[in-house]
Short mmCIF file of C-alpha atoms in Angstrom, two decimals:
data_model
loop_
_atom_site.label_atom_id
_atom_site.label_comp_id
_atom_site.label_asym_id
_atom_site.label_seq_id
_atom_site.Cartn_x
_atom_site.Cartn_y
_atom_site.Cartn_z
CA MET A 1 -0.40 -22.93 -1.81
CA THR A 2 2.37 -23.43 -4.51
CA GLN A 3 2.95 -21.14 -7.80
CA VAL A 4 1.90 -22.38 -11.30
CA ASN A 5 4.09 -22.15 -14.55
CA ASP A 6 4.78 -18.04 -12.41
CA PRO A 7 8.61 -16.37 -13.37
CA ALA A 8 11.14 -16.04 -10.10
CA PRO A 9 11.48 -13.95 -8.16
CA ASN A 10 14.30 -11.19 -8.64
CA PRO A 11 16.12 -9.06 -6.09
CA HIS A 12 19.09 -7.85 -7.99
CA ALA A 13 18.24 -6.62 -10.80
CA THR A 14 21.57 -5.35 -13.24
CA ALA A 15 22.24 -2.18 -13.92
CA GLU A 16 20.93 -2.22 -17.57
CA GLU A 17 17.68 -3.53 -16.11
CA VAL A 18 17.06 -0.67 -14.00
CA LYS A 19 17.53 1.53 -16.64
CA ALA A 20 15.39 0.17 -18.76
CA ALA A 21 12.95 0.18 -15.59
CA PHE A 22 12.36 3.83 -16.01
CA ASP A 23 10.77 4.26 -19.47
CA ASP A 24 8.97 0.94 -18.90
CA PRO A 25 6.72 1.59 -15.62
CA LYS A 26 5.45 -1.97 -15.36
CA LEU A 27 8.73 -3.30 -15.50
CA ALA A 28 9.81 -0.75 -13.16
CA ASN A 29 7.05 -1.98 -10.28
CA VAL A 30 9.10 -5.59 -10.71
CA LEU A 31 11.96 -4.77 -9.99
CA TYR A 32 11.19 -2.50 -7.72
CA HIS A 33 8.72 -4.38 -5.48
CA ASP A 34 10.84 -7.34 -6.01
CA TRP A 35 13.98 -5.04 -4.25
CA GLU A 36 11.80 -4.32 -1.18
CA ALA A 37 9.36 -7.72 -0.53
CA GLY A 38 11.99 -9.05 1.57
CA THR A 39 12.04 -6.13 4.16
CA TYR A 40 8.61 -4.35 3.25
CA ASP A 41 6.83 -5.45 6.42
CA GLU A 42 9.50 -4.07 8.29
CA LYS A 43 9.83 -0.80 6.11
CA TRP A 44 6.20 -0.12 6.47
CA SER A 45 5.73 -1.55 10.21
CA ILE A 46 3.18 -4.13 9.17
CA SER A 47 2.14 -6.47 10.90
CA TYR A 48 -0.34 -9.59 11.34
CA ASP A 49 -1.33 -8.83 14.78
CA GLU A 50 -4.25 -6.83 16.45
CA ARG A 51 -3.16 -3.56 15.23
CA CYS A 52 -2.83 -4.11 11.95
CA ILE A 53 -5.96 -6.69 11.87
CA SER A 54 -7.90 -3.70 13.56
CA TYR A 55 -6.64 -1.08 10.96
CA ALA A 56 -7.70 -3.65 7.77
CA THR A 57 -11.04 -4.23 8.85
CA ASP A 58 -12.32 -0.51 9.93
CA VAL A 59 -10.64 0.50 6.85
CA PHE A 60 -12.64 -1.60 4.99
CA ASN A 61 -15.66 -1.26 7.32
CA ALA A 62 -15.21 2.79 6.92
CA VAL A 63 -15.70 2.28 3.56
CA ALA A 64 -17.86 -0.51 2.58
CA GLY A 65 -19.67 -1.68 6.31
CA GLU A 66 -20.47 -4.58 7.14
CA ASP A 67 -23.19 -6.42 5.24
CA GLY A 68 -22.04 -9.61 3.43
CA GLN A 69 -19.13 -10.77 6.22
CA PRO A 70 -17.57 -13.01 6.01
CA TYR A 71 -17.27 -13.34 2.19
CA PRO A 72 -16.83 -16.74 0.65
CA THR A 73 -13.85 -15.98 -1.60
CA ALA A 74 -11.73 -12.88 -2.19
CA MET A 75 -8.76 -12.10 -4.27
CA GLU A 76 -6.30 -9.41 -3.35
CA LEU A 77 -5.07 -7.20 -6.31
CA GLY A 78 -1.38 -6.22 -6.27
CA SER A 79 -1.11 -7.95 -2.69
CA GLY A 80 2.43 -7.25 -2.10
CA THR A 81 3.20 -8.97 0.87
CA GLY A 82 -0.93 -10.01 1.72
CA PHE A 83 -1.09 -6.95 4.37
CA PHE A 84 -4.89 -6.61 3.73
CA LEU A 85 -6.10 -9.89 2.29
CA LEU A 86 -4.47 -11.81 5.10
CA ASN A 87 -5.67 -9.30 8.10
CA LEU A 88 -9.11 -9.36 7.24
CA MET A 89 -8.70 -12.60 6.64
CA GLN A 90 -8.06 -12.56 10.30
CA GLY A 91 -10.99 -10.28 11.26
CA GLY A 92 -13.36 -12.55 9.98
CA VAL A 93 -14.34 -10.70 6.81
CA ILE A 94 -12.77 -13.70 3.91
CA LYS A 95 -12.90 -16.82 4.39
CA LYS A 96 -10.39 -17.90 1.38
CA GLY A 97 -8.56 -15.95 -0.32
CA SER A 98 -6.57 -15.12 -3.36
CA VAL A 99 -3.67 -13.16 -3.65
CA THR A 100 -2.03 -11.22 -6.54
CA ASP A 101 0.87 -9.09 -7.84
CA LEU A 102 2.79 -8.45 -10.69
CA SER A 103 6.12 -8.88 -8.23
CA PRO A 104 6.75 -12.56 -8.04
CA GLY A 105 9.00 -11.91 -5.41
CA MET A 106 5.70 -10.04 -3.42
CA VAL A 107 3.53 -13.43 -4.12
CA GLN A 108 6.37 -15.23 -3.04
CA VAL A 109 6.49 -13.42 0.24
CA ALA A 110 2.87 -12.71 0.90
CA LEU A 111 2.10 -16.60 0.65
CA ARG A 112 4.81 -17.44 3.12
CA ASN A 113 2.83 -15.12 5.50
CA ALA A 114 -0.29 -17.05 4.88
CA GLU A 115 1.51 -20.15 5.05
CA ASN A 116 2.90 -19.04 8.40
CA LEU A 117 -0.81 -17.66 9.96
CA GLY A 118 -2.43 -20.88 9.04
CA LEU A 119 -4.99 -19.24 6.29
CA ASP A 120 -6.35 -20.66 3.38
CA VAL A 121 -4.69 -18.62 0.24
CA ASP A 122 -3.50 -19.62 -3.29
CA GLY A 123 -0.95 -17.08 -5.93
CA ARG A 124 -0.50 -16.19 -8.94
CA VAL A 125 1.77 -13.29 -10.59
CA ALA A 126 -0.86 -11.22 -12.46
CA ASP A 127 -1.19 -8.11 -14.06
CA ALA A 128 -3.88 -6.08 -13.33
CA GLU A 129 -4.60 -5.39 -16.46
CA ARG A 130 -5.11 -9.20 -17.52
CA ILE A 131 -6.68 -10.84 -14.16
CA PRO A 132 -5.50 -15.11 -14.89
CA TYR A 133 -9.01 -15.86 -12.83
CA GLU A 134 -12.27 -16.94 -14.75
CA ASP A 135 -14.89 -14.72 -15.35
CA ASN A 136 -17.26 -14.43 -12.10
CA SER A 137 -14.99 -16.01 -9.92
CA PHE A 138 -15.02 -14.26 -6.89
CA ASP A 139 -17.44 -12.63 -4.13
CA LEU A 140 -15.06 -9.72 -3.39
CA VAL A 141 -11.59 -7.71 -4.62
CA VAL A 142 -9.76 -5.78 -2.37
CA GLY A 143 -6.43 -3.66 -3.06
CA HIS A 144 -4.45 -1.35 -0.72
CA ALA A 145 -1.77 0.97 -2.17
CA VAL A 146 -2.08 -0.76 -5.83
CA LEU A 147 -3.78 1.50 -8.15
CA HIS A 148 -1.85 4.65 -8.33
CA HIS A 149 0.82 2.07 -9.91
CA ILE A 150 -1.35 0.21 -12.60
CA PRO A 151 -0.39 2.30 -16.20
CA ASP A 152 -4.54 1.69 -17.40
CA VAL A 153 -6.89 2.31 -14.10
CA ARG A 154 -10.15 2.03 -16.01
CA ALA A 155 -8.88 -1.29 -17.87
CA ALA A 156 -8.36 -2.51 -14.09
CA PHE A 157 -11.28 -1.67 -13.08
CA ALA A 158 -12.85 -3.74 -15.38
CA GLU A 159 -11.17 -6.37 -15.04
CA VAL A 160 -11.87 -6.77 -11.30
CA LEU A 161 -15.21 -6.77 -11.97
CA ARG A 162 -15.05 -9.52 -15.17
CA VAL A 163 -13.94 -11.64 -12.61
CA LEU A 164 -16.19 -10.48 -9.46
CA LYS A 165 -19.04 -12.74 -8.94
CA PRO A 166 -22.78 -10.85 -9.92
CA GLY A 167 -23.26 -8.11 -6.85
CA GLY A 168 -19.93 -8.97 -5.78
CA ARG A 169 -17.81 -6.00 -4.20
CA PHE A 170 -14.36 -4.85 -4.78
CA VAL A 171 -13.06 -2.39 -1.87
CA PHE A 172 -9.56 -0.62 -2.50
CA ALA A 173 -7.68 1.54 0.01
CA GLY A 174 -4.57 3.55 0.80
CA GLU A 175 -4.58 5.72 -3.06
CA PRO A 176 -2.73 8.83 -3.08
CA THR A 177 -4.99 12.57 -3.22
CA LYS A 178 -3.74 14.49 -5.86
CA VAL A 179 -3.28 17.27 -2.92
CA GLY A 180 -2.09 14.94 -0.09
CA ASP A 181 -0.01 13.63 -2.37
CA PHE A 182 2.05 16.90 -3.01
CA TYR A 183 2.22 17.67 0.89
CA ALA A 184 3.27 14.04 1.85
CA ARG A 185 6.42 13.94 -0.47
CA LYS A 186 7.44 17.75 0.29
CA LEU A 187 7.13 16.80 3.98
CA GLY A 188 9.61 13.20 3.18
CA GLN A 189 11.88 15.19 1.14
CA ILE A 190 12.66 17.85 3.93
CA THR A 191 12.81 15.32 6.53
CA TRP A 192 15.59 13.00 4.34
CA TYR A 193 17.24 16.29 3.53
CA LEU A 194 17.76 17.28 7.22
CA THR A 195 17.89 13.60 8.27
CA THR A 196 21.24 12.53 6.04
CA ASN A 197 22.74 16.54 6.46
CA LEU A 198 22.76 17.03 10.02
CA THR A 199 24.07 13.31 11.08
CA LYS A 200 26.90 14.64 9.06
CA LEU A 201 27.61 16.33 12.35
CA PRO A 202 30.39 14.17 14.82
CA VAL A 203 27.88 14.54 17.37
CA LEU A 204 24.97 13.04 15.87
CA ASN A 205 27.39 10.27 13.55
CA GLY A 206 25.89 7.29 15.48
CA TRP A 207 23.07 8.13 14.07
CA ARG A 208 23.55 7.95 10.54
CA ARG A 209 23.61 4.66 8.37
CA PRO A 210 26.29 3.97 6.31
CA GLN A 211 26.31 5.87 2.72
CA GLU A 212 26.11 2.72 0.71
CA GLU A 213 22.72 1.72 2.19
CA LEU A 214 21.63 5.79 2.17
CA ASP A 215 23.06 5.68 -1.41
CA GLU A 216 21.01 2.58 -2.20
CA SER A 217 17.51 3.95 -0.69
CA SER A 218 17.67 6.71 -2.67
CA ARG A 219 18.07 4.88 -5.40
CA ALA A 220 15.17 3.33 -4.29
CA ALA A 221 13.24 6.37 -3.96
CA ALA A 222 14.21 7.12 -7.87
CA LEU A 223 12.55 3.96 -8.88
CA GLU A 224 9.81 4.77 -6.35
CA ALA A 225 8.98 7.57 -8.19
CA VAL A 226 8.23 5.70 -12.04
CA VAL A 227 6.33 2.87 -9.99
CA ASP A 228 4.09 5.84 -8.56
CA ILE A 229 1.99 6.43 -11.73
CA HIS A 230 -0.40 8.23 -10.40
CA THR A 231 -2.17 10.78 -8.12
CA PHE A 232 -6.46 11.08 -7.47
CA ASP A 233 -8.78 13.13 -7.16
CA PRO A 234 -11.64 11.45 -5.06
CA SER A 235 -13.97 12.72 -7.71
CA ASP A 236 -12.33 11.21 -11.36
CA LEU A 237 -11.70 8.22 -9.28
CA GLU A 238 -15.25 7.24 -9.15
CA SER A 239 -15.86 8.20 -12.25
CA MET A 240 -13.58 5.87 -13.32
CA ALA A 241 -14.99 3.15 -11.81
CA ARG A 242 -18.22 4.38 -13.09
CA GLY A 243 -17.19 4.16 -16.59
CA ALA A 244 -15.82 0.52 -15.98
CA GLY A 245 -19.25 -0.31 -15.21
CA ALA A 246 -19.28 -0.68 -11.49
CA GLN A 247 -22.40 0.30 -9.40
CA ASP A 248 -23.09 1.69 -5.97
CA VAL A 249 -19.53 3.06 -6.20
CA ARG A 250 -18.31 4.99 -3.37
CA ALA A 251 -15.09 7.46 -2.10
CA VAL A 252 -14.11 8.53 1.22
CA THR A 253 -10.94 10.21 1.96
CA GLU A 254 -8.76 9.51 5.25
CA GLU A 255 -5.55 11.02 6.95
CA PHE A 256 -4.92 14.53 6.95
CA ALA A 257 -3.07 15.23 10.76
CA ALA A 258 -1.84 11.44 10.40
CA ALA A 259 -0.53 12.39 7.36
CA LEU A 260 1.20 15.71 8.66
CA ALA A 261 3.08 13.78 11.18
CA GLY A 262 3.35 10.30 9.33
CA TRP A 263 5.58 11.40 6.34
CA PRO A 264 8.35 12.82 8.74
CA ILE A 265 8.16 10.28 11.06
CA ARG A 266 8.70 7.33 8.16
CA THR A 267 11.27 8.95 6.19
CA PHE A 268 13.62 9.87 9.60
CA GLU A 269 13.18 6.15 10.17
CA ALA A 270 13.92 5.25 7.27
CA ALA A 271 17.00 7.31 7.04
CA VAL A 272 18.40 6.42 10.89
CA PRO A 273 19.95 3.07 11.59
CA GLN A 274 16.56 0.52 12.75
CA GLU A 275 18.54 -0.43 16.04
CA LYS A 276 18.10 3.44 17.36
CA LEU A 277 14.66 3.30 16.73
CA THR A 278 14.09 1.97 20.50
CA LEU A 279 10.57 0.72 21.58
CA ARG A 280 9.76 3.64 23.47
CA TRP A 281 10.31 5.59 19.94
CA ARG A 282 8.03 2.85 17.74
CA LEU A 283 4.75 3.18 21.20
CA PHE A 284 5.40 7.29 21.04
CA ALA A 285 5.27 7.02 16.68
CA TYR A 286 1.64 4.83 17.03
CA ARG A 287 0.10 6.09 19.52
CA LEU A 288 0.74 9.79 17.93
CA TRP A 289 -0.67 7.95 14.65
CA LEU A 290 -3.82 6.75 16.51
CA ARG A 291 -4.87 10.37 18.16
CA LEU A 292 -3.84 12.36 15.39
CA SER A 293 -6.33 9.31 12.97
CA ALA A 294 -9.14 9.88 16.12
CA LEU A 295 -8.57 13.55 15.33
CA ASP A 296 -9.22 13.34 11.63
CA LYS A 297 -12.45 10.93 11.82
CA LYS A 298 -13.78 13.13 14.53
CA LEU A 299 -13.45 16.23 13.44
CA LEU A 300 -11.49 17.05 10.26
CA ALA A 301 -13.61 14.93 7.82
CA LYS A 302 -16.69 16.68 9.23
CA VAL A 303 -14.63 20.79 8.49
CA LEU A 304 -12.61 19.89 5.21
CA PRO A 305 -13.03 19.20 1.81
CA ARG A 306 -12.27 15.52 1.20
CA GLU A 307 -9.66 16.63 -1.23
CA LEU A 308 -7.18 17.93 1.60
CA PHE A 309 -7.01 14.20 3.41
CA TYR A 310 -4.22 11.94 1.69
CA ASN A 311 -5.87 8.60 1.57
CA VAL A 312 -8.79 7.75 -0.39
CA MET A 313 -10.77 5.13 -0.83
CA ILE A 314 -13.07 3.40 -2.78
CA THR A 315 -15.60 0.56 -3.11
CA GLY A 316 -18.72 -0.50 -4.99
CA THR A 317 -20.68 -3.57 -6.51
CA LYS A 318 -21.15 -5.64 -10.13
CA ARG A 319 -24.34 -5.58 -11.38
CA PRO A 320 -26.15 -8.77 -10.02
#
């Protein structure tokens, strides 16, 4: 579980590096995700227990079905801390895995998570447009919330198809739609403004994070706007995959009601001291998300256009 000839993480970027990153999306991705690596799982409520195992396998099966499982080998593109791949492995979808990310810090954390879970995983620092694996290496390539960070998505699809074995499958999930990203960001901005200003009131001052932490979060949010390059129309995303040579391409969307509630909740949680977020609160937020996700799947997905939902996921295969 060691990296070979890969760069070291850089979690403390200089002001000059940050300034340069605003004109270089790949550098921005490295700096932002190295910065976030140590706290990313906590920030996004990522775990490696039944809660996230069920989520990952449900998302995967919703777009790709259960045929072909378990896949002998799989790679996660833009793995972050390993959330998607490691939970799919625990869920029996994948046997052996490889994590890749442009951020050395994220690869380091993903490998540590895999080791702690006792999973058979290796890892490399990798540019999605030049994946450092041989042709026909994997039975499956997966990714979660990664395509919108990649400058040339079609080139990334072509690379994914190159490293897949003939007949192999790719599954990408957690990508923002054009409409969904618009309302999610607006809700987040409104929630951040209200929370950080209302907690200036003496009666609510105990709910206010130290100003230097709020300032750091604001700087991170500014850099996040640089690393989030794309939003997707589901049909356009399907066309990109087909244009790269994929077949059996299919996009599915999810989360409308769940996103309308989820984004304000996550923003509120980021704006207040963590000790204020009791177990009771976390259970409330999680159960609300479950109920609204069920509403999305059982009712709203049947009556609303897929373009309105926040997340799009896509699958396809390499020609045999």
